Short mmCIF file of C-alpha atoms in Angstrom, two decimals:
data_model
loop_
_atom_site.label_atom_id
_atom_site.label_comp_id
_atom_site.label_asym_id
_atom_site.label_seq_id
_atom_site.Cartn_x
_atom_site.Cartn_y
_atom_site.Cartn_z
CA MET N 201 55.27 110.06 136.30
CA THR N 202 53.75 106.60 136.24
CA THR N 203 52.07 104.89 139.13
CA SER N 204 54.60 102.05 139.22
CA PHE N 205 57.46 104.55 139.32
CA SER N 206 56.01 106.51 142.21
CA ALA N 207 55.03 103.35 144.10
CA THR N 208 58.61 102.07 144.48
CA LEU N 209 60.01 104.81 146.69
CA PRO N 210 63.78 104.75 147.34
CA LYS N 211 64.75 103.42 150.75
CA THR N 212 66.22 105.79 153.33
CA GLY N 213 69.05 105.46 155.86
CA LEU N 214 71.69 102.77 155.37
CA PRO N 215 69.42 100.60 153.16
CA GLY N 216 69.01 103.66 150.93
CA LEU N 217 72.79 104.06 150.74
CA ILE N 218 73.23 100.41 149.74
CA GLU N 219 70.44 100.65 147.17
CA ASN N 220 71.27 104.04 145.59
CA TRP N 221 74.93 104.80 146.28
CA ARG N 222 75.90 104.96 142.61
CA SER N 223 73.32 107.58 141.58
CA ASP N 224 73.72 109.57 144.83
CA LEU N 225 77.54 109.51 144.62
CA LEU N 226 77.49 110.81 141.02
CA SER N 227 74.94 113.52 141.83
CA GLY N 228 76.85 114.51 144.98
CA PHE N 229 80.01 114.93 142.92
CA LEU N 230 78.27 117.07 140.26
CA VAL N 231 76.64 119.24 142.93
CA PHE N 232 80.03 119.63 144.63
CA LEU N 233 81.38 121.10 141.36
CA ILE N 234 78.55 123.68 141.40
CA ALA N 235 78.74 124.35 145.14
CA LEU N 236 82.49 125.01 145.39
CA PRO N 237 82.60 128.32 143.46
CA LEU N 238 79.19 129.46 144.74
CA CYS N 239 80.17 128.89 148.38
CA LEU N 240 83.35 130.92 147.88
CA GLY N 241 81.54 133.74 146.09
CA ILE N 242 78.65 133.94 148.58
CA ALA N 243 81.07 134.03 151.52
CA MET N 244 83.14 136.85 150.06
CA ALA N 245 80.08 138.86 149.04
CA SER N 246 78.81 138.46 152.62
CA GLY N 247 81.96 139.99 154.12
CA PHE N 248 83.10 136.60 155.48
CA PRO N 249 86.38 134.78 154.70
CA PRO N 250 86.04 132.57 151.57
CA MET N 251 86.42 129.32 153.52
CA SER N 252 83.37 130.11 155.68
CA GLY N 253 81.01 129.23 152.82
CA ILE N 254 82.69 125.87 152.28
CA ILE N 255 82.65 125.12 156.03
CA THR N 256 78.87 125.64 155.99
CA ALA N 257 78.31 123.42 152.94
CA ILE N 258 80.41 120.65 154.52
CA ILE N 259 78.32 120.80 157.71
CA GLY N 260 75.11 120.99 155.63
CA GLY N 261 76.11 117.87 153.72
CA VAL N 262 77.88 115.68 156.26
CA VAL N 263 75.83 116.55 159.38
CA VAL N 264 72.43 118.00 158.39
CA SER N 265 71.76 115.40 155.68
CA ARG N 266 71.72 112.71 158.40
CA ILE N 267 69.10 114.38 160.61
CA ASN N 268 66.89 116.49 158.32
CA GLY N 269 63.32 115.84 157.22
CA SER N 270 63.80 116.13 153.45
CA TYR N 271 65.01 113.76 150.74
CA VAL N 272 66.82 115.50 147.89
CA THR N 273 67.53 119.02 149.19
CA ILE N 274 71.07 120.34 149.29
CA ASN N 275 71.95 122.43 152.35
CA GLY N 276 74.47 125.24 152.14
CA PRO N 277 74.99 129.00 152.02
CA ALA N 278 72.63 130.90 149.71
CA ALA N 279 72.72 134.18 147.80
CA GLY N 280 69.49 135.24 149.51
CA LEU N 281 71.31 135.65 152.83
CA ILE N 282 74.19 137.76 151.47
CA VAL N 283 72.45 141.06 152.15
CA VAL N 284 71.49 140.07 155.70
CA ILE N 285 75.01 138.93 156.63
CA VAL N 286 76.95 141.79 155.03
CA ASP N 287 74.68 144.32 156.78
CA ALA N 288 75.31 142.57 160.11
CA VAL N 289 79.09 142.55 159.57
CA GLN N 290 79.10 146.27 158.77
CA ALA N 291 76.74 147.26 161.58
CA LEU N 292 78.46 145.19 164.28
CA GLY N 293 82.05 145.72 163.10
CA GLN N 294 81.77 149.51 162.62
CA GLY N 295 84.71 149.51 160.21
CA ASP N 296 86.57 146.50 161.65
CA ALA N 297 85.81 143.63 159.24
CA MET N 298 87.24 140.84 161.42
CA ALA N 299 85.43 142.05 164.56
CA GLY N 300 82.19 142.37 162.56
CA TYR N 301 82.67 138.83 161.25
CA ARG N 302 83.08 137.34 164.74
CA TYR N 303 80.16 139.34 166.20
CA THR N 304 78.02 138.14 163.29
CA LEU N 305 79.01 134.54 164.01
CA ALA N 306 77.58 135.04 167.51
CA ALA N 307 74.36 136.45 166.02
CA ILE N 308 74.16 133.39 163.73
CA VAL N 309 74.46 131.05 166.76
CA ILE N 310 71.62 132.80 168.66
CA ALA N 311 69.43 133.03 165.52
CA SER N 312 70.03 129.30 164.90
CA VAL N 313 68.91 128.37 168.42
CA LEU N 314 65.66 130.26 167.70
CA GLN N 315 65.44 128.38 164.40
CA VAL N 316 65.73 125.05 166.23
CA LEU N 317 62.97 126.11 168.64
CA LEU N 318 60.79 127.11 165.66
CA GLY N 319 61.09 123.57 164.31
CA VAL N 320 60.76 121.80 167.67
CA PHE N 321 57.54 123.65 168.47
CA LYS N 322 56.24 122.93 164.94
CA ALA N 323 56.04 126.61 164.05
CA GLY N 324 57.23 126.14 160.47
CA LYS N 325 53.71 127.07 159.36
CA LEU N 326 54.42 130.70 160.36
CA SER N 327 55.97 131.14 156.91
CA ALA N 328 52.35 131.34 155.74
CA PHE N 329 52.07 134.79 157.29
CA PHE N 330 54.15 136.36 154.49
CA PRO N 331 52.16 137.16 151.34
CA SER N 332 53.72 135.70 148.20
CA SER N 333 54.06 139.12 146.55
CA VAL N 334 56.11 140.36 149.54
CA VAL N 335 58.34 137.25 149.51
CA HIS N 336 58.97 137.60 145.76
CA GLY N 337 59.62 141.33 146.24
CA MET N 338 62.12 140.60 149.01
CA LEU N 339 63.98 138.08 146.83
CA ALA N 340 63.99 140.44 143.83
CA ALA N 341 65.39 143.26 146.02
CA ILE N 342 68.10 140.90 147.26
CA GLY N 343 68.92 140.09 143.62
CA ILE N 344 69.22 143.80 142.74
CA ILE N 345 71.49 144.43 145.75
CA ILE N 346 73.73 141.46 144.86
CA MET N 347 74.09 142.69 141.26
CA ALA N 348 74.75 146.28 142.35
CA LYS N 349 77.58 145.24 144.64
CA GLN N 350 79.15 142.46 142.56
CA ILE N 351 79.31 144.36 139.25
CA HIS N 352 82.17 146.43 140.70
CA THR N 353 84.13 143.29 141.66
CA LEU N 354 83.47 141.82 138.22
CA LEU N 355 84.99 144.98 136.65
CA GLY N 356 87.99 144.96 138.99
CA VAL N 357 87.05 148.27 140.66
CA LYS N 358 86.44 149.03 144.34
CA PRO N 359 83.52 151.45 144.82
CA GLU N 360 83.98 154.39 147.19
CA ALA N 361 80.30 154.72 148.14
CA LYS N 362 79.23 153.33 151.52
CA SER N 363 75.46 153.30 150.92
CA LEU N 364 73.55 150.94 148.65
CA LEU N 365 72.10 153.70 146.47
CA GLY N 366 75.56 155.26 146.20
CA THR N 367 76.97 151.89 145.11
CA ILE N 368 74.30 151.65 142.40
CA ALA N 369 75.02 155.23 141.27
CA GLU N 370 78.74 154.39 140.96
CA ILE N 371 78.22 151.63 138.37
CA PRO N 372 78.73 153.97 135.34
CA HIS N 373 81.94 155.25 136.97
CA SER N 374 83.20 151.68 137.44
CA LEU N 375 82.40 150.90 133.81
CA MET N 376 84.56 153.85 132.74
CA ASP N 377 87.41 152.81 135.07
CA MET N 378 87.21 149.04 134.63
CA ASN N 379 90.41 146.99 134.80
CA PRO N 380 90.41 145.42 131.29
CA GLU N 381 92.08 142.09 132.09
CA VAL N 382 90.05 141.51 135.26
CA SER N 383 86.86 142.62 133.49
CA LEU N 384 87.52 140.24 130.61
CA ILE N 385 87.59 137.30 133.04
CA GLY N 386 84.28 138.38 134.62
CA LEU N 387 82.47 139.35 131.43
CA LEU N 388 83.45 136.16 129.58
CA GLY N 389 82.28 134.17 132.63
CA LEU N 390 78.96 136.02 132.58
CA LEU N 391 78.59 135.43 128.83
CA LEU N 392 79.29 131.72 129.36
CA LEU N 393 76.57 131.52 132.05
CA ILE N 394 74.05 133.22 129.75
CA LEU N 395 74.90 130.89 126.84
CA TRP N 396 74.72 127.81 129.09
CA SER N 397 71.26 128.85 130.33
CA VAL N 398 69.84 128.66 126.78
CA ILE N 399 71.62 125.46 125.70
CA LYS N 400 69.20 122.52 125.55
CA HIS N 401 71.64 119.66 124.76
CA PRO N 402 71.22 117.14 127.64
CA THR N 403 74.86 115.96 127.61
CA LEU N 404 76.25 119.51 127.67
CA LYS N 405 73.79 120.47 130.41
CA MET N 406 75.35 117.78 132.61
CA ILE N 407 78.49 119.95 132.78
CA PRO N 408 77.91 122.53 135.55
CA ALA N 409 78.18 126.09 134.20
CA PRO N 410 79.82 127.42 137.43
CA LEU N 411 82.62 124.87 136.95
CA LEU N 412 83.22 126.11 133.39
CA VAL N 413 83.33 129.72 134.62
CA VAL N 414 85.91 128.82 137.27
CA LEU N 415 88.04 126.82 134.79
CA LEU N 416 87.93 129.74 132.33
CA GLY N 417 88.87 132.10 135.17
CA LEU N 418 91.77 129.87 136.26
CA ALA N 419 93.12 129.72 132.68
CA LEU N 420 92.85 133.49 132.10
CA GLY N 421 94.22 134.19 135.58
CA GLN N 422 97.34 132.22 134.69
CA TYR N 423 97.56 133.87 131.27
CA PHE N 424 97.35 137.36 132.81
CA ASP N 425 99.74 136.29 135.62
CA LEU N 426 97.49 137.46 138.46
CA ASP N 427 99.80 135.68 140.93
CA HIS N 428 102.32 138.54 140.70
CA ILE N 429 101.82 142.28 141.13
CA HIS N 430 102.60 144.04 137.86
CA GLN N 431 101.41 146.83 135.61
CA TYR N 432 100.33 146.57 131.99
CA LEU N 433 99.33 148.89 129.16
CA PHE N 434 95.91 148.45 127.54
CA LEU N 435 95.50 149.73 123.94
CA PRO N 436 98.11 152.49 124.39
CA ASP N 437 97.52 153.80 120.85
CA ALA N 438 93.77 154.38 121.33
CA ALA N 439 93.49 158.13 121.87
CA ILE N 440 89.84 157.91 122.97
CA LEU N 441 90.71 156.05 126.22
CA PRO N 442 91.33 158.28 129.27
CA HIS N 443 94.26 156.20 130.56
CA HIS N 444 96.09 153.03 129.51
CA GLU N 445 98.07 151.75 132.53
CA PHE N 446 96.52 149.24 134.93
CA SER N 447 97.84 147.00 137.70
CA VAL N 448 96.91 143.43 138.63
CA GLY N 449 98.10 141.00 141.26
CA PRO N 450 97.06 138.48 143.96
CA SER N 451 94.54 140.96 145.39
CA PHE N 452 92.29 139.97 142.48
CA LEU N 453 92.43 136.28 143.54
CA VAL N 454 90.62 134.40 146.33
CA ALA N 455 92.56 134.68 149.60
CA VAL N 456 92.49 131.43 151.57
CA PRO N 457 94.72 130.09 154.36
CA GLU N 458 97.28 127.45 153.40
CA HIS N 459 95.82 124.97 155.89
CA PHE N 460 92.12 124.11 156.12
CA LEU N 461 92.00 124.30 159.93
CA ALA N 462 93.28 127.89 159.81
CA GLY N 463 89.94 128.88 158.28
CA PHE N 464 87.99 128.22 161.50
CA TYR N 465 87.06 131.14 163.80
CA LEU N 466 85.16 131.38 167.08
CA PRO N 467 82.18 133.74 167.59
CA ASP N 468 82.45 136.82 169.81
CA PHE N 469 79.41 137.39 172.04
CA GLY N 470 80.72 140.76 173.26
CA LYS N 471 77.82 142.74 171.73
CA ILE N 472 75.00 140.49 172.93
CA ALA N 473 73.54 143.32 175.05
CA THR N 474 73.24 145.78 172.13
CA GLY N 475 70.24 146.59 169.95
CA GLU N 476 72.11 146.15 166.65
CA PHE N 477 73.14 142.62 167.72
CA TRP N 478 69.52 141.57 168.30
CA LEU N 479 68.42 143.24 165.08
CA ALA N 480 70.98 141.06 163.27
CA VAL N 481 69.73 137.98 165.16
CA LEU N 482 66.11 138.70 164.24
CA THR N 483 66.90 139.33 160.56
CA ILE N 484 69.10 136.22 160.17
CA TRP N 485 66.49 134.09 161.97
CA LEU N 486 63.53 135.42 160.02
CA VAL N 487 65.01 135.50 156.51
CA GLY N 488 66.96 132.24 156.95
CA SER N 489 63.94 130.32 158.28
CA LEU N 490 61.57 131.72 155.66
CA GLU N 491 63.93 130.98 152.76
CA SER N 492 64.67 127.48 154.00
CA LEU N 493 60.97 126.59 154.37
CA LEU N 494 60.08 128.04 150.96
CA SER N 495 63.00 126.27 149.26
CA ALA N 496 62.27 122.90 150.88
CA SER N 497 58.61 123.17 149.78
CA ALA N 498 59.68 124.08 146.24
CA VAL N 499 62.11 121.14 146.06
CA ASP N 500 59.31 118.75 147.07
CA LYS N 501 57.43 119.81 143.94
CA LEU N 502 60.48 118.91 141.80
CA ASP N 503 61.01 115.48 143.40
CA PRO N 504 59.96 112.86 140.79
CA TYR N 505 58.82 110.58 143.65
CA LYS N 506 56.56 113.37 145.05
CA ARG N 507 57.76 112.79 148.61
CA SER N 508 56.78 115.44 151.16
CA SER N 509 59.41 116.82 153.51
CA ASN N 510 58.79 117.10 157.24
CA LEU N 511 59.32 120.88 157.26
CA ASN N 512 59.47 121.22 161.05
CA ARG N 513 62.11 118.49 161.32
CA ASP N 514 63.97 120.02 158.39
CA LEU N 515 63.97 123.46 160.05
CA THR N 516 65.25 121.91 163.30
CA ALA N 517 68.07 120.12 161.46
CA VAL N 518 69.07 123.27 159.54
CA GLY N 519 69.05 125.17 162.85
CA ILE N 520 71.36 122.59 164.45
CA GLY N 521 73.66 122.81 161.42
CA ASN N 522 73.68 126.60 161.70
CA VAL N 523 74.61 126.48 165.41
CA ILE N 524 77.62 124.31 164.50
CA ALA N 525 78.49 126.56 161.53
CA GLY N 526 78.29 129.72 163.65
CA MET N 527 80.48 128.19 166.35
CA CYS N 528 83.31 127.39 163.93
CA GLY N 529 83.27 130.33 161.50
CA GLY N 530 80.68 129.42 158.86
CA LEU N 531 77.81 131.22 157.15
CA PRO N 532 74.18 130.29 157.89
CA MET N 533 72.73 127.62 155.60
CA ILE N 534 69.31 127.00 154.10
CA ALA N 535 67.75 124.33 151.89
CA GLU N 536 69.22 125.74 148.66
CA ILE N 537 66.91 125.63 145.63
CA VAL N 538 69.41 125.88 142.71
CA ARG N 539 71.76 123.16 143.97
CA SER N 540 68.77 121.03 145.02
CA SER N 541 67.18 121.21 141.56
CA ALA N 542 70.56 120.29 140.01
CA ASN N 543 70.73 117.38 142.46
CA ILE N 544 67.34 116.10 141.26
CA ASN N 545 68.27 116.58 137.59
CA ASN N 546 71.46 114.61 138.18
CA GLY N 547 69.42 111.62 139.36
CA ALA N 548 69.76 111.82 143.15
CA LYS N 549 67.45 109.47 145.04
CA THR N 550 68.11 110.12 148.75
CA GLY N 551 69.78 112.47 151.24
CA TRP N 552 73.07 110.63 150.73
CA ALA N 553 73.67 112.83 147.66
CA ASN N 554 73.72 115.83 150.03
CA PHE N 555 76.14 113.89 152.27
CA PHE N 556 78.48 113.08 149.36
CA HIS N 557 78.48 116.71 148.14
CA GLY N 558 79.67 117.81 151.61
CA LEU N 559 82.25 115.00 151.75
CA PHE N 560 83.72 115.93 148.35
CA LEU N 561 84.02 119.56 149.50
CA LEU N 562 85.84 118.46 152.65
CA ILE N 563 88.29 116.29 150.71
CA PHE N 564 88.93 119.01 148.11
CA VAL N 565 89.65 121.88 150.51
CA ALA N 566 91.78 119.63 152.72
CA LEU N 567 93.94 118.50 149.78
CA PHE N 568 93.89 121.43 147.30
CA PRO N 569 93.65 124.80 149.12
CA LYS N 570 96.27 126.34 146.79
CA LEU N 571 94.05 125.68 143.76
CA ILE N 572 91.22 127.67 145.40
CA HIS N 573 93.64 130.61 145.79
CA GLU N 574 94.11 130.69 142.00
CA ILE N 575 90.41 131.46 141.32
CA PRO N 576 89.92 135.10 140.20
CA LEU N 577 87.40 137.12 142.22
CA SER N 578 85.83 138.44 139.01
CA ALA N 579 84.91 134.86 137.98
CA LEU N 580 83.04 134.41 141.28
CA ALA N 581 81.46 137.85 140.85
CA ALA N 582 80.12 136.72 137.45
CA LEU N 583 78.37 133.79 139.17
CA LEU N 584 76.78 136.13 141.72
CA VAL N 585 75.71 138.77 139.18
CA PHE N 586 73.99 136.00 137.21
CA THR N 587 72.37 134.64 140.40
CA GLY N 588 71.18 138.14 141.32
CA PHE N 589 69.72 138.64 137.85
CA ARG N 590 67.73 135.41 138.12
CA LEU N 591 66.23 136.61 141.42
CA ALA N 592 65.23 139.96 139.89
CA SER N 593 64.76 139.03 136.24
CA PRO N 594 62.11 140.72 134.03
CA LYS N 595 60.30 137.34 134.06
CA GLU N 596 59.69 137.74 137.81
CA PHE N 597 58.19 141.20 137.23
CA ALA N 598 56.02 139.88 134.37
CA LYS N 599 54.81 136.86 136.40
CA THR N 600 53.83 139.10 139.31
CA LEU N 601 52.05 141.59 137.06
CA ALA N 602 50.10 138.74 135.41
CA VAL N 603 48.52 137.89 138.79
CA GLY N 604 47.14 141.42 139.10
CA VAL N 605 48.05 145.09 139.43
CA ASP N 606 47.51 144.90 143.20
CA ASN N 607 49.99 142.02 143.47
CA PHE N 608 52.51 143.90 141.30
CA ALA N 609 52.14 147.08 143.40
CA VAL N 610 52.97 145.22 146.63
CA PHE N 611 55.89 143.48 144.87
CA VAL N 612 57.39 146.79 143.64
CA ILE N 613 56.76 148.63 146.94
CA THR N 614 58.53 145.82 148.83
CA ILE N 615 61.52 146.10 146.48
CA LEU N 616 61.70 149.88 146.89
CA GLY N 617 61.22 149.55 150.66
CA VAL N 618 64.12 147.10 150.97
CA LEU N 619 66.40 149.20 148.75
CA ALA N 620 65.58 152.45 150.57
CA THR N 621 65.73 151.07 154.14
CA ASP N 622 66.68 147.48 154.97
CA LEU N 623 65.32 143.97 154.61
CA LEU N 624 63.09 143.85 157.69
CA VAL N 625 61.63 147.32 157.23
CA GLY N 626 61.05 146.72 153.52
CA VAL N 627 59.19 143.44 154.21
CA ALA N 628 57.12 145.18 156.94
CA ILE N 629 56.19 147.94 154.47
CA GLY N 630 55.10 145.33 151.91
CA ILE N 631 52.93 143.51 154.47
CA ALA N 632 51.36 146.81 155.62
CA VAL N 633 50.50 147.76 152.02
CA GLU N 634 49.00 144.31 151.36
CA LEU N 635 46.84 144.61 154.49
CA ALA N 636 45.77 148.14 153.50
CA ILE N 637 44.62 146.84 150.09
CA HIS N 638 42.57 144.10 151.79
CA VAL N 639 41.01 146.61 154.20
CA SER N 640 40.04 148.81 151.24
CA ARG N 641 38.31 145.75 149.76
CA GLY N 642 36.22 145.14 152.84
CA LEU N 643 38.46 143.18 155.25
CA LYS N 644 37.39 143.87 158.83
CA LEU N 645 40.37 144.40 161.12
CA ARG N 646 38.89 141.98 163.66
CA ASN N 647 39.08 139.27 160.98
CA ALA N 648 42.61 140.14 159.82
CA PHE N 649 44.17 137.45 162.01
CA SER N 650 41.39 134.87 162.38
CA MET N 651 39.74 132.83 159.64
CA ALA N 652 36.28 131.32 160.00
CA PHE N 653 36.05 127.78 158.62
CA HIS N 654 34.69 124.42 159.66
CA VAL N 655 35.15 120.85 158.48
CA HIS N 656 32.42 118.23 158.34
CA GLN N 657 32.29 114.69 156.99
CA THR N 658 29.40 113.47 154.88
CA ASP N 659 30.78 109.92 154.92
CA ALA N 660 33.94 108.06 155.99
CA ASP N 661 35.93 109.23 152.96
CA THR N 662 34.43 112.65 152.13
CA HIS N 663 35.37 115.91 153.86
CA HIS N 664 33.94 119.38 153.23
CA ILE N 665 36.04 122.38 154.27
CA GLU N 666 33.78 125.44 154.29
CA VAL N 667 35.44 128.85 154.52
CA SER N 668 33.47 132.00 155.36
CA GLY N 669 34.35 135.68 155.67
CA ALA N 670 37.84 136.76 154.65
CA ALA N 671 40.60 134.32 153.67
CA VAL N 672 43.86 136.29 153.43
CA PHE N 673 47.57 135.71 154.08
CA SER N 674 47.42 137.00 157.66
CA ASN N 675 44.65 134.69 158.90
CA PHE N 676 45.03 131.31 157.20
CA ILE N 677 47.75 129.81 159.43
CA THR N 678 45.16 127.69 161.27
CA LEU N 679 43.84 126.33 157.97
CA LYS N 680 47.37 125.56 156.83
CA SER N 681 48.03 123.71 160.12
CA LEU N 682 44.87 121.64 159.65
CA LEU N 683 45.81 120.65 156.10
CA ALA N 684 49.38 119.75 157.06
CA ASP N 685 48.04 116.70 158.97
CA PHE N 686 44.98 116.01 156.84
CA PRO N 687 44.18 112.32 156.10
CA ALA N 688 45.50 111.19 152.73
CA ARG N 689 43.60 109.57 149.86
CA LYS N 690 40.18 111.00 150.77
CA THR N 691 37.70 113.14 148.83
CA VAL N 692 38.01 116.79 149.87
CA PHE N 693 35.79 119.69 148.80
CA PHE N 694 37.04 123.24 149.43
CA ASP N 695 33.82 125.23 149.60
CA LEU N 696 34.47 128.97 149.20
CA THR N 697 30.83 129.95 148.65
CA GLU N 698 30.64 132.03 151.85
CA ALA N 699 34.14 133.57 151.55
CA ASN N 700 33.65 137.26 150.75
CA LEU N 701 37.35 138.00 150.12
CA ILE N 702 40.14 135.61 149.06
CA ASP N 703 43.64 136.91 148.34
CA HIS N 704 46.25 135.55 145.92
CA THR N 705 48.34 133.91 148.67
CA VAL N 706 45.40 131.79 149.86
CA MET N 707 44.24 131.01 146.30
CA GLU N 708 47.76 129.86 145.44
CA PHE N 709 48.03 127.73 148.58
CA ILE N 710 44.66 126.00 148.08
CA HIS N 711 45.43 125.40 144.40
CA HIS N 712 48.83 123.81 145.19
CA PHE N 713 47.31 121.75 148.01
CA ALA N 714 44.65 120.41 145.63
CA GLU N 715 47.30 119.56 143.00
CA ASP N 716 49.53 117.75 145.50
CA TYR N 717 46.58 115.94 147.12
CA ASN N 718 45.32 114.68 143.76
CA GLN N 719 48.80 113.53 142.75
CA ALA N 720 49.11 111.61 146.03
CA GLY N 721 46.04 109.53 145.17
CA GLY N 722 43.29 111.59 146.80
CA ARG N 723 40.62 113.77 145.25
CA CYS N 724 40.45 117.48 146.04
CA GLN N 725 38.11 119.95 144.36
CA ILE N 726 37.65 123.71 144.84
CA VAL N 727 34.00 124.79 144.64
CA GLY N 728 31.91 127.88 145.33
CA LEU N 729 33.74 130.49 143.21
CA ASP N 730 30.93 131.09 140.69
CA ASP N 731 29.63 134.13 142.56
CA HIS N 732 33.06 135.71 142.97
CA GLU N 733 34.61 138.52 140.94
CA SER N 734 38.32 138.20 140.16
CA TYR N 735 40.62 141.25 140.30
CA SER N 736 42.47 140.08 137.16
CA ASP N 737 42.26 137.39 134.48
CA HIS N 738 44.80 135.19 136.30
CA HIS N 739 43.28 131.97 137.67
CA LEU N 740 44.91 132.55 141.08
CA ALA N 741 44.14 136.28 141.36
CA ALA N 742 42.49 137.74 144.46
CA ARG N 743 38.70 137.77 144.30
CA ARG N 744 35.67 138.96 146.22
CA LYS N 745 32.07 137.81 146.43
CA ILE N 746 29.61 139.72 144.27
CA ALA N 747 26.76 141.27 146.25
CA LEU N 748 23.55 139.64 144.99
#
């Protein structure tokens, strides 16, 4: 990135539309091609009607893009919320899927009001309270759960198990009983996604892989005549196969109403006085807010213009969008990282790309609902299995282990905690283990939630931030708040000489702050680590001061 490039920032608002409409329109269209199948798949995996995902993406594009605090993020439903929503539908519906859906819509509305309040009262910094190893563990667990549930759909088999562990245990059984034609659609789609992820050709990479998977699925769906219920024989002469006759039909295709307006539903607040309702509210609010803040921050790092989002305003806007989505039958939305990175790669300059992506979705579902009905469920399942794998890939395990064995232990314990219990309990277990590790390393409980630091100026442009005692995930919110409004283009020294314990989360935060501050034209340097012993060879590993 050159200085001249970064100096000429794209305009925003209507001047930005006039200046950048060509690049934003093209990017919005390409993101729409990615978003359409993902929105359908995420909605169905969440136990919601397929159209609910598209409703959310339309609101995220057309409404939220006009009021949010970010520049190139794409707002819409995300795979990370599948587990939260499907659990709420099952817990609140108690066997009645439609009732569970409408009760969950009510929980989304209440959770979204809390999300708005979080942004209004500038509490976005509370995301700092979650150690990075726990957040990565939560996302990896979500990825494992998505894969475990969607593999059965990809194979054309409905699992009988009701529990998560039972669903995982049934995978070998589903492999033995797979529906060959349906499985072929899903497995070829999965193979295509894997091949596309390793292709480096820039022109080919412009073609969205999810679009290719859907087109392949549409073609094979027509070839196998999934529109009509019928039976077929598969390799009848192969004696090794246990049975040869299978049936296919419209039940293996996406079910959508003929008219777009028929896809809207109102929430049911009938369970607002129950404990399970408020548990759903808390989980949707917590996970949705955390994911949105983390994604928006990550997208800022990808923005070639290095613009910084107003995270509190962004959270408020997403909350408003979620209130609207919940009131008319949609899933909750977040700032979605995969679509946002595609948006940046496609050359988007402003939030109008997000607007156009929502507008294209609206036009498509209003004009071509019958085409959506022709998409095989196994093609969408392939997209979700691939998404789940990326969340829980071996690379994520290796990256976490590289930071340190302590970091890896918390990561794995969080995963196991989520799989064995639920999302909130699993995250709480991970946080408790992280705190226990810090206590074993000398953290005093009285310092667990308060960090000692002070700032002094040696001249008009030089600031020294001196940290003493423990600097860990649970006590650095005040430091993060200070740095959020810190003057730009100054000289800043982070002095950690008197810090006796610094964890990975704080090291990572200070390191990223220094990088961003230097890129923005300031000068930030971390000093005072010479007398500290690192718990691993990683440059951002936890460390403690050596007793002299």
